[in-house]
Short mmCIF file of C-alpha atoms in Angstrom, two decimals:
data_model
loop_
_atom_site.label_atom_id
_atom_site.label_comp_id
_atom_site.label_asym_id
_atom_site.label_seq_id
_atom_site.Cartn_x
_atom_site.Cartn_y
_atom_site.Cartn_z
CA MET W 1 114.79 90.45 94.80
CA SER W 2 115.21 94.01 96.03
CA ASP W 3 112.87 96.72 94.81
CA ILE W 4 115.54 99.38 95.37
CA ILE W 5 117.80 100.46 92.48
CA MET W 6 121.00 102.43 93.05
CA LEU W 7 122.25 105.08 90.62
CA THR W 8 126.02 105.31 91.13
CA GLY W 9 129.24 105.93 89.23
CA LYS W 10 130.51 109.25 87.89
CA VAL W 11 127.90 111.32 89.71
CA ASN W 12 128.13 113.92 92.45
CA PHE W 13 125.28 112.30 94.35
CA THR W 14 124.34 108.63 94.58
CA ILE W 15 120.59 108.25 94.14
CA THR W 16 118.40 105.49 95.58
CA LEU W 17 115.35 104.75 93.42
CA ASP W 18 112.31 103.14 95.06
CA PRO W 19 109.67 102.42 92.38
CA GLY W 20 107.23 101.33 95.10
CA VAL W 21 106.43 104.94 95.98
CA TRP W 22 106.21 106.36 92.46
CA ILE W 23 102.46 105.73 92.24
CA PHE W 24 102.04 108.80 94.48
CA ASP W 25 104.34 110.99 92.33
CA ASP W 26 102.70 113.56 90.06
CA ARG W 27 105.45 113.12 87.45
CA LYS W 28 104.26 109.61 86.56
CA VAL W 29 103.04 109.03 83.01
CA ASP W 30 100.30 106.77 81.73
CA LEU W 31 102.06 104.15 79.59
CA ASP W 32 98.82 103.22 77.81
CA THR W 33 98.89 106.61 76.05
CA TYR W 34 102.45 107.95 76.47
CA PHE W 35 104.01 106.49 73.33
CA SER W 36 100.96 107.05 71.13
CA HIS W 37 100.74 110.83 71.68
CA PRO W 38 103.18 113.09 69.81
CA LYS W 39 105.72 114.91 71.93
CA PRO W 40 105.66 118.72 71.84
CA ASP W 41 108.30 120.38 69.70
CA GLN W 42 109.38 123.92 68.92
CA ALA W 43 106.63 124.43 66.29
CA GLU W 44 103.99 123.76 68.92
CA ALA W 45 105.48 126.26 71.37
CA GLY W 46 103.43 129.09 69.86
CA GLN W 47 100.26 127.04 70.12
CA GLU W 48 101.05 126.30 73.75
CA GLU W 49 101.41 130.02 74.44
CA GLU W 50 97.99 130.68 72.89
CA GLU W 51 96.52 127.91 75.04
CA ILE W 52 98.00 129.49 78.17
CA LYS W 53 96.44 132.85 77.26
CA LYS W 54 93.07 131.16 76.74
CA TRP W 55 93.23 129.46 80.14
CA SER W 56 94.40 132.67 81.78
CA ALA W 57 91.33 134.48 80.48
CA PHE W 58 89.15 131.62 81.72
CA TRP W 59 90.59 131.81 85.24
CA ASP W 60 90.28 135.60 85.29
CA ARG W 61 86.57 135.20 84.49
CA GLU W 62 86.24 132.51 87.20
CA ILE W 63 87.74 134.86 89.79
CA GLN W 64 85.49 137.76 88.79
CA GLU W 65 82.22 135.84 88.35
CA GLY W 66 82.76 132.96 90.76
CA ALA W 67 83.26 129.27 90.10
CA VAL W 68 80.47 126.77 89.65
CA PHE W 69 81.35 123.25 90.73
CA PRO W 70 79.66 120.52 88.72
CA PRO W 71 78.04 117.63 90.55
CA THR W 72 80.51 115.27 88.88
CA LEU W 73 83.50 115.89 91.19
CA LYS W 74 82.90 112.68 93.16
CA THR W 75 82.60 110.76 89.91
CA GLU W 76 85.87 112.25 88.66
CA ARG W 77 87.68 111.30 91.88
CA ARG W 78 86.34 107.75 91.64
CA PHE W 79 87.50 107.58 88.01
CA LEU W 80 91.03 108.74 88.96
CA LYS W 81 91.19 106.19 91.78
CA GLU W 82 90.05 103.45 89.40
CA LYS W 83 92.70 104.51 86.88
CA ILE W 84 95.46 104.19 89.49
CA ILE W 85 94.22 100.75 90.51
CA THR W 86 94.05 99.41 86.93
CA GLY W 87 96.52 101.56 84.96
CA SER W 88 100.06 101.03 83.70
CA PHE W 89 102.47 103.76 84.73
CA GLY W 90 106.05 104.84 84.22
CA MET W 91 108.37 107.51 85.53
CA PRO W 92 110.63 109.74 83.42
CA PHE W 93 114.26 109.14 84.39
CA ALA W 94 115.54 112.66 83.58
CA PRO W 95 114.82 114.27 86.99
CA PHE W 96 116.71 111.54 88.83
CA LEU W 97 119.70 111.72 86.49
CA GLN W 98 119.76 115.53 86.74
CA ASN W 99 119.69 115.37 90.56
CA ALA W 100 122.57 112.89 90.57
CA GLU W 101 124.63 115.48 88.64
CA PRO W 102 126.77 113.35 86.28
CA HIS W 103 130.40 114.43 85.94
CA GLU W 104 131.36 116.30 82.79
CA ASP W 105 133.47 113.38 81.55
CA ALA W 106 130.59 110.89 81.94
CA SER W 107 129.34 109.58 78.61
CA GLU W 108 127.18 106.52 79.21
CA LEU W 109 124.66 104.87 81.49
CA VAL W 110 125.17 101.19 82.21
CA VAL W 111 122.00 99.31 83.11
CA VAL W 112 122.99 96.22 85.11
CA THR W 113 120.45 93.39 84.85
CA GLU W 114 120.36 89.77 85.98
CA SER W 115 121.54 88.66 82.55
CA GLY W 116 124.22 91.27 81.83
CA GLU W 117 124.65 94.93 81.03
CA THR W 118 123.11 97.35 78.56
CA VAL W 119 125.04 100.51 77.70
CA ILE W 120 123.08 103.64 76.76
CA PRO W 121 124.66 106.96 75.71
CA LEU W 122 124.16 109.49 78.51
CA ASP W 123 122.38 112.00 76.28
CA LYS W 124 119.78 109.32 75.39
CA ALA W 125 119.45 108.25 79.04
CA TYR W 126 117.61 111.48 79.85
CA ASP W 127 114.72 110.28 77.65
CA LEU W 128 114.28 106.90 79.39
CA ILE W 129 110.96 105.92 80.95
CA PHE W 130 110.98 103.51 83.90
CA ALA W 131 107.74 101.48 83.95
CA PHE W 132 106.83 100.49 87.50
CA SER W 133 103.29 99.10 87.21
CA LYS W 134 101.25 97.16 84.69
CA ASN W 135 97.47 96.89 84.97
CA GLY W 136 97.62 98.29 88.48
CA LYS W 137 100.19 95.77 89.77
CA PRO W 138 103.89 96.30 90.59
CA LEU W 139 106.39 94.56 88.31
CA ARG W 140 107.46 91.88 90.78
CA ASP W 141 108.40 88.96 88.48
CA ASP W 142 110.77 90.73 86.10
CA GLY W 143 111.07 94.15 87.73
CA PRO W 144 111.22 96.23 89.79
CA VAL W 145 111.19 98.37 86.62
CA HIS W 146 111.09 97.94 82.86
CA ILE W 147 113.13 100.50 80.96
CA TYR W 148 111.73 101.99 77.75
CA PHE W 149 113.55 104.30 75.36
CA GLY W 150 111.87 107.69 75.02
CA ASP W 151 110.85 107.03 71.42
CA GLY W 152 109.20 103.72 72.37
CA SER W 153 111.42 101.74 69.99
CA ASN W 154 111.81 98.92 72.54
CA ARG W 155 108.18 98.93 73.62
CA GLU W 156 107.73 95.25 72.77
CA ALA W 157 111.01 94.22 74.44
CA PRO W 158 111.93 96.59 77.30
CA ILE W 159 115.00 96.18 79.50
CA THR W 160 113.86 94.06 82.48
CA HIS W 161 115.32 92.58 85.69
CA VAL W 162 117.14 95.87 86.43
CA ARG W 163 119.44 95.72 89.46
CA GLN W 164 121.70 98.79 89.25
CA LEU W 165 122.43 101.91 87.19
CA ILE W 166 126.02 103.10 86.74
CA VAL W 167 127.10 106.35 85.07
CA ARG W 168 130.49 105.96 83.35
#
């Protein structure tokens, strides 16, 4: 089994996906909490702006008065390392699909698996999450990735044994 997945078809650029290196990517999401937290919408945009102003004032004060580093930084680093070793993570598919630049006449993403094909409308493909680790281990047996819909509707039965992605 190859851990590399090719994104081909009606795209300007063929993309090679290597889930083995995603653990180091800052775009990864924690699958233990991703589907349980509500996604931001337009109504929350105003709240987000207020939060940014609050943090801006905080950082202005830090610059003027100086920062105090708590003695817990080593503990926090150890916690983050432990989370990577034991956590379940996924990667949003949207950046990869955007970089491939699908043609204007493309309308669907075909996920080729060992057992067949799954067709997903291209506009829904931007919301996909590609799980690449479970409990700190790569998905070797039925991977290299599990594909979840953005709304988590297939959380109990993700698309597994993915071999290729084709934009049509």
